[in-house]
mmCIF file of N, CA and C in Angstrom:
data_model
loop_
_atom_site.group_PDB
_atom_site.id
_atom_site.type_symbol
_atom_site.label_atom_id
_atom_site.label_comp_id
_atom_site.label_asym_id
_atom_site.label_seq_id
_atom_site.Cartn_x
_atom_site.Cartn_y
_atom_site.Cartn_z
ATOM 1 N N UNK A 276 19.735 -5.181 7.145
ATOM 2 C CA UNK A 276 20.003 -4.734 8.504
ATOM 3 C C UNK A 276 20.426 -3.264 8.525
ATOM 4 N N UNK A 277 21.136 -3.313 7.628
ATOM 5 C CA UNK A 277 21.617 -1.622 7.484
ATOM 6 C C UNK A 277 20.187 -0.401 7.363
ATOM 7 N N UNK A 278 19.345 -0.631 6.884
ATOM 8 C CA UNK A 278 18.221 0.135 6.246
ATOM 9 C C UNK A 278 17.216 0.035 7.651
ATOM 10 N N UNK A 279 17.672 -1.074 8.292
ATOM 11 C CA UNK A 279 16.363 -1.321 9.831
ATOM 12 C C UNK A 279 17.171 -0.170 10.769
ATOM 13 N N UNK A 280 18.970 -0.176 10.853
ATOM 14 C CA UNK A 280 19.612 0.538 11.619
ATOM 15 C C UNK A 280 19.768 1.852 11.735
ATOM 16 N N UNK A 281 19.359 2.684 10.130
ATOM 17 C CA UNK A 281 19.233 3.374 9.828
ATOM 18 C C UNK A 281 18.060 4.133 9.944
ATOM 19 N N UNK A 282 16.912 3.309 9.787
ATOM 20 C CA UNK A 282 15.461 3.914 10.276
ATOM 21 C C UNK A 282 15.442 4.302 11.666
ATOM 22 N N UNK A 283 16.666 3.473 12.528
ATOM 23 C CA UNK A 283 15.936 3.701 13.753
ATOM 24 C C UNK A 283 17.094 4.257 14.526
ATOM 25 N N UNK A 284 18.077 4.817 14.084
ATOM 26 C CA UNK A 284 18.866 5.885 14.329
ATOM 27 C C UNK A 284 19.396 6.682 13.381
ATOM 28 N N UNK A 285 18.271 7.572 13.001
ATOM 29 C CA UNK A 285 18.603 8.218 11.465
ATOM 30 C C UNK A 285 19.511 8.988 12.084
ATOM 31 N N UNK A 286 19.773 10.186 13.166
ATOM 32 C CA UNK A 286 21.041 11.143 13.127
ATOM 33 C C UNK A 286 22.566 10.470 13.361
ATOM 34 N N UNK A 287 22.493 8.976 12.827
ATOM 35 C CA UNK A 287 24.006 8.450 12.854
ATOM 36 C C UNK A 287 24.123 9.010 11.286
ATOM 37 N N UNK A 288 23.316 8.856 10.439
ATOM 38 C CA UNK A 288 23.275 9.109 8.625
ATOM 39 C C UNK A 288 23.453 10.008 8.702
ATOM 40 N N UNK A 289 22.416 11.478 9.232
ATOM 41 C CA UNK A 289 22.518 12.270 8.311
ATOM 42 C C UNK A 289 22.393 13.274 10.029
ATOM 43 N N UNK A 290 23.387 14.868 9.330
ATOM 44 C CA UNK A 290 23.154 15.717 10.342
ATOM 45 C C UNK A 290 22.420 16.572 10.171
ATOM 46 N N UNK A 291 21.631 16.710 8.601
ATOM 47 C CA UNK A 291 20.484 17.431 8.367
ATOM 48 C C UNK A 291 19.170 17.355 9.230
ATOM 49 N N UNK A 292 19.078 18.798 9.084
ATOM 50 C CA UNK A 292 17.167 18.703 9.454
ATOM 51 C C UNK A 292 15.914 18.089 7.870
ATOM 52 N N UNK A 293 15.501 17.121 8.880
ATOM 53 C CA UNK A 293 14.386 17.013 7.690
ATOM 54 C C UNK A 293 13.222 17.965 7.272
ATOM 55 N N UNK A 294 12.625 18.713 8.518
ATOM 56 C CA UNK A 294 11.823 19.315 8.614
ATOM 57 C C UNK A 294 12.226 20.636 8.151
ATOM 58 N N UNK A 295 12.546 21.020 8.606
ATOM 59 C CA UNK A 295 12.956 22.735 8.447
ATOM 60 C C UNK A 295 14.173 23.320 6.999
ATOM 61 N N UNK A 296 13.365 23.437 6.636
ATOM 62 C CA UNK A 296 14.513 24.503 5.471
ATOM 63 C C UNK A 296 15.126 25.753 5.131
ATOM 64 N N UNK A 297 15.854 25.649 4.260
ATOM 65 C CA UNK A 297 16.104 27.565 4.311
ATOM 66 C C UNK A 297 15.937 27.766 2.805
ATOM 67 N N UNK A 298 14.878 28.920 2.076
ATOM 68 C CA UNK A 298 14.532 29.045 0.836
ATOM 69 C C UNK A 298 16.054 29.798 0.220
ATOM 70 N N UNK A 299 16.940 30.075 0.858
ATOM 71 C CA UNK A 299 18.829 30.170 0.018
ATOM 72 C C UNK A 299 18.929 28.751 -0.517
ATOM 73 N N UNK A 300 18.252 27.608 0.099
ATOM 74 C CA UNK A 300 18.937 26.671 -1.186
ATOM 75 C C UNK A 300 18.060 25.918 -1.597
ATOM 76 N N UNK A 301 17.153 26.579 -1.771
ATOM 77 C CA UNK A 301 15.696 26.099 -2.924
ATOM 78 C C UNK A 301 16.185 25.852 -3.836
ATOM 79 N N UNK A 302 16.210 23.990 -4.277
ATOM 80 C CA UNK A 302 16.395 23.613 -5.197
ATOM 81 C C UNK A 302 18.168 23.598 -5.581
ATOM 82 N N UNK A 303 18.721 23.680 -4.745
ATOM 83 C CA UNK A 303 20.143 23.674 -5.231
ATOM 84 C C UNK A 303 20.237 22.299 -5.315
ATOM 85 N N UNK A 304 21.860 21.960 -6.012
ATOM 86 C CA UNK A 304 21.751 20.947 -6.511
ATOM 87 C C UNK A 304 22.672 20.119 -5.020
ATOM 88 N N UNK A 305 22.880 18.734 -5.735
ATOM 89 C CA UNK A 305 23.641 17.894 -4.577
ATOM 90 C C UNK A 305 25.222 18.574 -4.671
ATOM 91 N N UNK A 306 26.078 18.502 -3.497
ATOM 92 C CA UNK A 306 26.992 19.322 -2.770
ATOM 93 C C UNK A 306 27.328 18.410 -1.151
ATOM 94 N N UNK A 307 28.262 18.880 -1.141
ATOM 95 C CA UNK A 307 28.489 18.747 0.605
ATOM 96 C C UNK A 307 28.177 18.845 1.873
ATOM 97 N N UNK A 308 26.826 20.174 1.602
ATOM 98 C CA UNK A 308 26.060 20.127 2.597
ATOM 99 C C UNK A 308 25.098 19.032 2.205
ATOM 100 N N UNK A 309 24.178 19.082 0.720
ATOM 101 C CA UNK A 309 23.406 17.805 1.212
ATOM 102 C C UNK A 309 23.753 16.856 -0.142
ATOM 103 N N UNK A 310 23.678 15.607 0.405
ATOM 104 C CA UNK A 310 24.477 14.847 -0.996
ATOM 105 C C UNK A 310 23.166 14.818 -1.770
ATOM 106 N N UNK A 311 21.964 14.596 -1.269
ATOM 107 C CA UNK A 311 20.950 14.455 -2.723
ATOM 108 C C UNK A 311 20.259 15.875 -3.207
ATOM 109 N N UNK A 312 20.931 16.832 -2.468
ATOM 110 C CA UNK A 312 20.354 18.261 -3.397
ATOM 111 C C UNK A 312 19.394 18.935 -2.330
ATOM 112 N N UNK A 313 18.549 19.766 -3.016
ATOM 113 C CA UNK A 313 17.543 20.162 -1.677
ATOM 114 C C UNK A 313 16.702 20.696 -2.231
ATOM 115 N N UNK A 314 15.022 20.509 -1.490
ATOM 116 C CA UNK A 314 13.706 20.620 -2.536
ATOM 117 C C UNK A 314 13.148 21.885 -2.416
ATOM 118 N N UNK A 315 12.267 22.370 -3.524
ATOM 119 C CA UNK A 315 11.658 23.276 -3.122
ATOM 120 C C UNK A 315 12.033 24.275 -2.185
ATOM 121 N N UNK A 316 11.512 23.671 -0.877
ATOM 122 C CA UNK A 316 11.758 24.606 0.191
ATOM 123 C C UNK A 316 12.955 24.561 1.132
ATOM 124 N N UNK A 317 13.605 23.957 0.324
ATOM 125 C CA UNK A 317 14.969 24.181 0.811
ATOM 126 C C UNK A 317 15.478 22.864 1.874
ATOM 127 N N UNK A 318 14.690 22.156 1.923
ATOM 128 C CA UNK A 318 14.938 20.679 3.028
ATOM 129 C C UNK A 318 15.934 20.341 2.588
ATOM 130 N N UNK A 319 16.867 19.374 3.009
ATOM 131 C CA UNK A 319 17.873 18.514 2.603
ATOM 132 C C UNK A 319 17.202 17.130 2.208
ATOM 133 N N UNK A 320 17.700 17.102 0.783
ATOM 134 C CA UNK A 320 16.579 15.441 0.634
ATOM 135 C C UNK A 320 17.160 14.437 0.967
ATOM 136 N N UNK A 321 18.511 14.167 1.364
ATOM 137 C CA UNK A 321 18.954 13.142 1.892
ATOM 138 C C UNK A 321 18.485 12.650 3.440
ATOM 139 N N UNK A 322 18.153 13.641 4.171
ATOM 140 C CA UNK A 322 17.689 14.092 5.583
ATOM 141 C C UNK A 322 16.492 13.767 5.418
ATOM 142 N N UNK A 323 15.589 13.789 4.218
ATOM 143 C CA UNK A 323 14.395 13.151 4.686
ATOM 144 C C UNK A 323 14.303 11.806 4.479
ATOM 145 N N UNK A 324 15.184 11.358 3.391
ATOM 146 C CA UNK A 324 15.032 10.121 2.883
ATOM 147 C C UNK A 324 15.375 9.322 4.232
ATOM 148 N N UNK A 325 16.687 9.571 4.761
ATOM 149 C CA UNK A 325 16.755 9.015 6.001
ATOM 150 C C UNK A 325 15.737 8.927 7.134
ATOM 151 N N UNK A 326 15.227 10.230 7.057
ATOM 152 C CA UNK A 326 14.249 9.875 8.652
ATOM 153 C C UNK A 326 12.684 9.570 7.658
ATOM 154 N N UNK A 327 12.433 9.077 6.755
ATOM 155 C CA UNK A 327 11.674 8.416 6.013
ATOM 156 C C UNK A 327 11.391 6.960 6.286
ATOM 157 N N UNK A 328 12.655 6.440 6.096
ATOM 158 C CA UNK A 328 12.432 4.648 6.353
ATOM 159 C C UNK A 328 12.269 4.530 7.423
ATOM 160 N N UNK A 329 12.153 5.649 8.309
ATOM 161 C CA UNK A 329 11.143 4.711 9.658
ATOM 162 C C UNK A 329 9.943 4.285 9.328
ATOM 163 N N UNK A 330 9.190 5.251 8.621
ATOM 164 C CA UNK A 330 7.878 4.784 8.114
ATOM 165 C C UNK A 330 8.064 3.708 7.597
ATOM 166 N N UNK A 331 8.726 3.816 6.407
ATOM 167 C CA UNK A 331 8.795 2.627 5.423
ATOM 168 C C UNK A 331 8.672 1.300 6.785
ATOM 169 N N UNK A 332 9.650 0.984 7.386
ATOM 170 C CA UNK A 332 10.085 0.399 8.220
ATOM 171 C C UNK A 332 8.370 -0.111 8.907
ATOM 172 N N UNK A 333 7.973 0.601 9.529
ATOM 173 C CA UNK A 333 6.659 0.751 10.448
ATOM 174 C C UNK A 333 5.688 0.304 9.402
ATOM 175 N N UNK A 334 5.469 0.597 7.888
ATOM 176 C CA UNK A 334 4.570 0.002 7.494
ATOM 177 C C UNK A 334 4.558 -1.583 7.156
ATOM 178 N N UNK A 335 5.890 -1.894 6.407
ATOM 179 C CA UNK A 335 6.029 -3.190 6.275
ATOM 180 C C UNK A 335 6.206 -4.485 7.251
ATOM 181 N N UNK A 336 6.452 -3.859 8.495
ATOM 182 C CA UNK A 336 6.047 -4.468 9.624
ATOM 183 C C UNK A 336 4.664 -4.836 9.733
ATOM 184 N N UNK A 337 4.140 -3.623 10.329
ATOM 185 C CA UNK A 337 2.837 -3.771 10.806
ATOM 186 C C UNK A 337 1.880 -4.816 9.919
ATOM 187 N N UNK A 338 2.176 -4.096 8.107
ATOM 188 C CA UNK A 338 1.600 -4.836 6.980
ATOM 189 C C UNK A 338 1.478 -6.603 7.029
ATOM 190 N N UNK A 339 3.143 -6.984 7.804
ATOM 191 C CA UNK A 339 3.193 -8.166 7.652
ATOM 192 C C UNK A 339 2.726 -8.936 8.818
ATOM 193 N N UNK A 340 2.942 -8.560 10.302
ATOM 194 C CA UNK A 340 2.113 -8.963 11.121
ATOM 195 C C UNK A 340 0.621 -9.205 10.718
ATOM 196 N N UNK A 341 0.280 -8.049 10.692
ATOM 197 C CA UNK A 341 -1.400 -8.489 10.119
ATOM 198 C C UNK A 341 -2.073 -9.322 9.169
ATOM 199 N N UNK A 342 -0.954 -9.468 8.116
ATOM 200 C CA UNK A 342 -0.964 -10.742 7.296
ATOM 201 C C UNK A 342 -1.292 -11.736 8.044
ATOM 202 N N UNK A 343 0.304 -11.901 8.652
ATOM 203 C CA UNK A 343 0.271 -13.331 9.183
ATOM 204 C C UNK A 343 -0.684 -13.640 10.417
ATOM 205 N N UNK A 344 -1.213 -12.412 11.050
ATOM 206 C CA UNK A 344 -2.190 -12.862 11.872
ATOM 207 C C UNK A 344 -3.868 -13.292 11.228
ATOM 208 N N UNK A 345 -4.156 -12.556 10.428
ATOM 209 C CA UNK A 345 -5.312 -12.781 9.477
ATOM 210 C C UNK A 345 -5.149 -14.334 8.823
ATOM 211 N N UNK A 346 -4.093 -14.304 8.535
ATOM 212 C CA UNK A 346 -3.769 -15.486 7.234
ATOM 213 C C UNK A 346 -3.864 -16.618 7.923
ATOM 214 N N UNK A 347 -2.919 -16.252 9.497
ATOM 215 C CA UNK A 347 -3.006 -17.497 10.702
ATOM 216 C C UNK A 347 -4.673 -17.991 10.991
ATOM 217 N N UNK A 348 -5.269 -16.982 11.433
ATOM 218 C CA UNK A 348 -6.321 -17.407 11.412
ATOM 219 C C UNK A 348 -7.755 -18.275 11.061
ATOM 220 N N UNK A 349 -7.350 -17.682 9.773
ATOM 221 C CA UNK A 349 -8.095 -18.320 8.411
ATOM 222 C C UNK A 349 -7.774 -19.748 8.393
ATOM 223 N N UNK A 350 -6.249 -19.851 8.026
ATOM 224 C CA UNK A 350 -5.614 -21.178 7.978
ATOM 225 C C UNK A 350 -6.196 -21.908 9.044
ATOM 226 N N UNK A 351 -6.396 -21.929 10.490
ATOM 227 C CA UNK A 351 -6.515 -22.735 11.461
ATOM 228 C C UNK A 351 -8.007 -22.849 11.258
ATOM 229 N N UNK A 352 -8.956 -21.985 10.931
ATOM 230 C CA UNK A 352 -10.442 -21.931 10.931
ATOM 231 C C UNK A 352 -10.361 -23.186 10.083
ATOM 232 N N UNK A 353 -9.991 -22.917 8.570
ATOM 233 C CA UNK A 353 -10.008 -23.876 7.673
ATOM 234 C C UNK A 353 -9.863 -25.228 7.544
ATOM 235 N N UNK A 354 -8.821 -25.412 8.730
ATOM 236 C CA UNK A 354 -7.850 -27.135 8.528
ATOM 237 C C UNK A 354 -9.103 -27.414 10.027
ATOM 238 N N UNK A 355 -9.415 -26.568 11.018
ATOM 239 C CA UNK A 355 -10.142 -27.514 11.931
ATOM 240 C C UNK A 355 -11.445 -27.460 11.596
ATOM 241 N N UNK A 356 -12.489 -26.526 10.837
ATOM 242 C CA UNK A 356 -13.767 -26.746 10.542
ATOM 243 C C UNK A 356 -14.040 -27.944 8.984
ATOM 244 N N UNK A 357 -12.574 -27.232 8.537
ATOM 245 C CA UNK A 357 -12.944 -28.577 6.983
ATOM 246 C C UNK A 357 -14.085 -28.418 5.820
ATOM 247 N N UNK A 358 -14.702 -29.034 4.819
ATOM 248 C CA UNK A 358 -15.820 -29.005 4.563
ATOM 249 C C UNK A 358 -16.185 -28.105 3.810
ATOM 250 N N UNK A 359 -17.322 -27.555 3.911
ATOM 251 C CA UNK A 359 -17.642 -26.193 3.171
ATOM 252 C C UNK A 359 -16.938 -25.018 2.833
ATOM 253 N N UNK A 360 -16.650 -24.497 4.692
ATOM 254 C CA UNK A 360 -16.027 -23.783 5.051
ATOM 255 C C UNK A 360 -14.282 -23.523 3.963
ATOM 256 N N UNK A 361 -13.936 -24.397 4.241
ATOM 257 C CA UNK A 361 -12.224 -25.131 3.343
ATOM 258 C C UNK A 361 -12.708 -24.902 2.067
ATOM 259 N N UNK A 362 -13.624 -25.206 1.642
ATOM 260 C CA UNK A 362 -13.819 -24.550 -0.049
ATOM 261 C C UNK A 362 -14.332 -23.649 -0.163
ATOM 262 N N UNK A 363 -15.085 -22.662 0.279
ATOM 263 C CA UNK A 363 -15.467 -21.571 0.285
ATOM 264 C C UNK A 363 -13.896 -20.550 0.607
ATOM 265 N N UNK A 364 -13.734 -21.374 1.842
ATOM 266 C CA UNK A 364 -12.498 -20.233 1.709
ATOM 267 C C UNK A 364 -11.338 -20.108 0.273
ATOM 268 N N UNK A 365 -10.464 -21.737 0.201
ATOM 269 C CA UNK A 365 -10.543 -21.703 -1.014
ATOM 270 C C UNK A 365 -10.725 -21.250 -2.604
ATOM 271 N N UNK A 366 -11.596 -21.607 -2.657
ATOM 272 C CA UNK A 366 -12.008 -20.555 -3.944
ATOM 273 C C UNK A 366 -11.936 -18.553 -3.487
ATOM 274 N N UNK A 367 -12.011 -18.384 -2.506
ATOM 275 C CA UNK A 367 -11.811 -17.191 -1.931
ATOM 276 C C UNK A 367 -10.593 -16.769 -2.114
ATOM 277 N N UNK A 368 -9.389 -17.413 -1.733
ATOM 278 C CA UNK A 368 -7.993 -17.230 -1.912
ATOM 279 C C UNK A 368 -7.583 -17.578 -3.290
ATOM 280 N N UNK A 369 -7.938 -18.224 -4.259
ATOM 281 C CA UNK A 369 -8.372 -18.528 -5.596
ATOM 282 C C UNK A 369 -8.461 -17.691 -6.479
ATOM 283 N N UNK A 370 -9.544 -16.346 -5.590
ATOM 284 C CA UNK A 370 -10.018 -15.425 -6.409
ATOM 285 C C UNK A 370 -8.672 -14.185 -6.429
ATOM 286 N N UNK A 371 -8.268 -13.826 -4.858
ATOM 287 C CA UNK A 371 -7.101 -12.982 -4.879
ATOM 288 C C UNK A 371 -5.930 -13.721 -5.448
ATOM 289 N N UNK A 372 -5.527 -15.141 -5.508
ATOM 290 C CA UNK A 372 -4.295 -15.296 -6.253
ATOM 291 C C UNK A 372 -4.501 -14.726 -8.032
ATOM 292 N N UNK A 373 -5.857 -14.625 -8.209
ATOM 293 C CA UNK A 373 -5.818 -14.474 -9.772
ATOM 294 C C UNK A 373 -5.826 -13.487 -10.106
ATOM 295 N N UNK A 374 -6.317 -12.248 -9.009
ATOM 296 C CA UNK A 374 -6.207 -10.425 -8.943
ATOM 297 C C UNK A 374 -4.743 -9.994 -10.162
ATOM 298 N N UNK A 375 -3.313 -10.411 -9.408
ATOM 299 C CA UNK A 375 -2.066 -10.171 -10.235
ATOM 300 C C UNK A 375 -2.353 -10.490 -11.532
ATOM 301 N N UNK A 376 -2.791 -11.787 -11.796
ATOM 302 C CA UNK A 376 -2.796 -12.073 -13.384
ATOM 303 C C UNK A 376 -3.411 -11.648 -14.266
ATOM 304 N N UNK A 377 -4.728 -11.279 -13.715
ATOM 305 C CA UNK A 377 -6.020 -10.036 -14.621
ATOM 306 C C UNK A 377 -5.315 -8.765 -14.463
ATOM 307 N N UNK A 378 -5.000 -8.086 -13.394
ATOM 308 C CA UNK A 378 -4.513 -6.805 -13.738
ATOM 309 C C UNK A 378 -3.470 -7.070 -14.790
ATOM 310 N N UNK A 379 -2.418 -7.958 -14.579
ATOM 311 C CA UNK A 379 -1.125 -7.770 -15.355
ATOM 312 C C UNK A 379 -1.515 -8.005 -17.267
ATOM 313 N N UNK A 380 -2.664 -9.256 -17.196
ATOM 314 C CA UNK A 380 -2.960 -9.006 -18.642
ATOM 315 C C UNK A 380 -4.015 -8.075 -19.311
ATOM 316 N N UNK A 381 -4.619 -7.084 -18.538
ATOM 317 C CA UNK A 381 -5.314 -6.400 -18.721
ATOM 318 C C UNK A 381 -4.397 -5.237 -19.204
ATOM 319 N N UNK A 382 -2.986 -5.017 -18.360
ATOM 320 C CA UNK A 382 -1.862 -3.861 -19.033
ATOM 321 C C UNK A 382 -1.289 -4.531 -20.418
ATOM 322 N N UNK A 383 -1.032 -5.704 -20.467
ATOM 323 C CA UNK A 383 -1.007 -6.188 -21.501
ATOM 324 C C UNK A 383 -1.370 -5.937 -22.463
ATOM 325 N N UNK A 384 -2.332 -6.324 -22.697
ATOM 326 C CA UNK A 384 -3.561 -5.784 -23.752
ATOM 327 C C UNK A 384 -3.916 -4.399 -24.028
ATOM 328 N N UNK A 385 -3.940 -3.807 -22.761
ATOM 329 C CA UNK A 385 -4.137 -1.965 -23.102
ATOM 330 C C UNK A 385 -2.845 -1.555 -23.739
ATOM 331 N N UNK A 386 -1.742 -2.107 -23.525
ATOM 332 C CA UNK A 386 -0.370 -1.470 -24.261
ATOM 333 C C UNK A 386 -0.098 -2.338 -25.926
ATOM 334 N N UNK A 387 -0.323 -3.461 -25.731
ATOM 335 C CA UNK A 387 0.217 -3.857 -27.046
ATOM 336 C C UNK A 387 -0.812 -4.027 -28.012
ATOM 337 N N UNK A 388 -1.811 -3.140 -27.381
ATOM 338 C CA UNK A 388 -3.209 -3.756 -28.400
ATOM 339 C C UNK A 388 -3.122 -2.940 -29.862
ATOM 340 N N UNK A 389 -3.354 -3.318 -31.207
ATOM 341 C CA UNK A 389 -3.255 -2.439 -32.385
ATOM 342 C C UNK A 389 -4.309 -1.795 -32.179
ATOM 343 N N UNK A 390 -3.463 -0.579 -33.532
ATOM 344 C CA UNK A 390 -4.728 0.160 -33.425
ATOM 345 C C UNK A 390 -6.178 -0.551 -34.199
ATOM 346 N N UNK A 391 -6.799 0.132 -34.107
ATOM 347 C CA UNK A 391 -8.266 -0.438 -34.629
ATOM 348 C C UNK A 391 -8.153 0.586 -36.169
ATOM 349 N N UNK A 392 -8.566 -0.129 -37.170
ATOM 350 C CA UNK A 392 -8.024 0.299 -38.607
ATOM 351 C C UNK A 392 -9.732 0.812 -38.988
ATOM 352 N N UNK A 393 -10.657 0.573 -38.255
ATOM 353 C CA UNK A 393 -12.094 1.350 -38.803
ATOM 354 C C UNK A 393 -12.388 2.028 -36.836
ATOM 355 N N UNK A 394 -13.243 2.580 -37.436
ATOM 356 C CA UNK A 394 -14.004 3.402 -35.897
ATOM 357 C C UNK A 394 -15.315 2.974 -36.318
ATOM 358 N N UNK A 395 -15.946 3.133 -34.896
ATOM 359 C CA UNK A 395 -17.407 2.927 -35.075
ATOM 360 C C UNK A 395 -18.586 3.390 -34.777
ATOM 361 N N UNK A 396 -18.194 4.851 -34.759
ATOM 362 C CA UNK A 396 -18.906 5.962 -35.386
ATOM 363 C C UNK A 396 -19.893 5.827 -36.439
ATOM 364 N N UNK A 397 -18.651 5.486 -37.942
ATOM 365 C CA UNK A 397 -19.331 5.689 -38.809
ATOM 366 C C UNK A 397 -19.420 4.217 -39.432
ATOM 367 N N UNK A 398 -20.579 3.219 -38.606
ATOM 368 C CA UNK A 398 -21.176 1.664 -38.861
ATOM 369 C C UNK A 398 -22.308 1.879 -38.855
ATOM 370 N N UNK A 399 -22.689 2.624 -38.128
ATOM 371 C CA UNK A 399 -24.497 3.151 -38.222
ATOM 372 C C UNK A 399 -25.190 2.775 -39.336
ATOM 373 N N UNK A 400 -26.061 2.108 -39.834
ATOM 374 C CA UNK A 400 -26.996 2.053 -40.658
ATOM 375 C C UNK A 400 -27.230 3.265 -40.931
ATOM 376 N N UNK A 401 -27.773 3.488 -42.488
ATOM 377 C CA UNK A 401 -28.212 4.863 -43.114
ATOM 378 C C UNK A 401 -29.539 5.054 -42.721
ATOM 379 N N UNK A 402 -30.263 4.083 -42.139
ATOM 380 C CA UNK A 402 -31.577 4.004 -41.441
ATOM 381 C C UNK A 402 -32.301 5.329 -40.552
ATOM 382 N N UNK A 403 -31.310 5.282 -39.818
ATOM 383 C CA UNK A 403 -30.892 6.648 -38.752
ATOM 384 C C UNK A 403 -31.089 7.505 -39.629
#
């Protein structure tokens, strides 16, 4: 609740400007004027972080409505047509539940894989 209250009255947080900077404190560090320091061009990064989670806020909304309206959909298509339809979809949702598990063992494997003790370059037949 704090992080929803905060998105949507960021100047209770912070009295910084997010937008506008002054290049005198390019890159200074955190202080009293801004507690997380200030970037580049001199913004206050606490000031943006704050008027930031509105977005944040606005995407994970929207993200999840559309879920549940898509997902609603599907679901009701499914349970009242039945049949084909119900397994086709099925195996459809089947295929994205298994997306996480191939990517995740695919990092798997790219990180803990040994090295390879020959190359195969030099397997070529002397034929060549």
């Amino acid at each position: 609740m704090l992080f929803v209250v905060m998105a949507a009255f960021p100047s209770l947080f912070t009295s910084g400007d997010p937008v506008n900077g002054a290049l005198s404190r390019s890159r200074a560090g955190p202080s009293s004027d801004g507690w997380f320091g200030f970037d580049l061009q001199g913004r206050d990064v606490y000031a943006r972080t704050i008027y930031g989670a509105r977005a944040s806020i606005v995407v994970a909304l929207l993200s999840t409505i559309g879920t549940l309206l898509f997902g609603g959909a599907l679901g009701m298509i499914t349970g009242y047509r039945g049949g084909r339809v119900d397994s086709l979809l099925s195996r459809l949702a089947d295929v994205f539940f298994g997306l996480p598990f191939m990517l995740g063992a695919l990092v798997i494997l790219t990180t803990f894989n040994g090295r390879a003790t020959g190359t195969t370059a030099n397997t070529r037949s002397s034929a060549w």
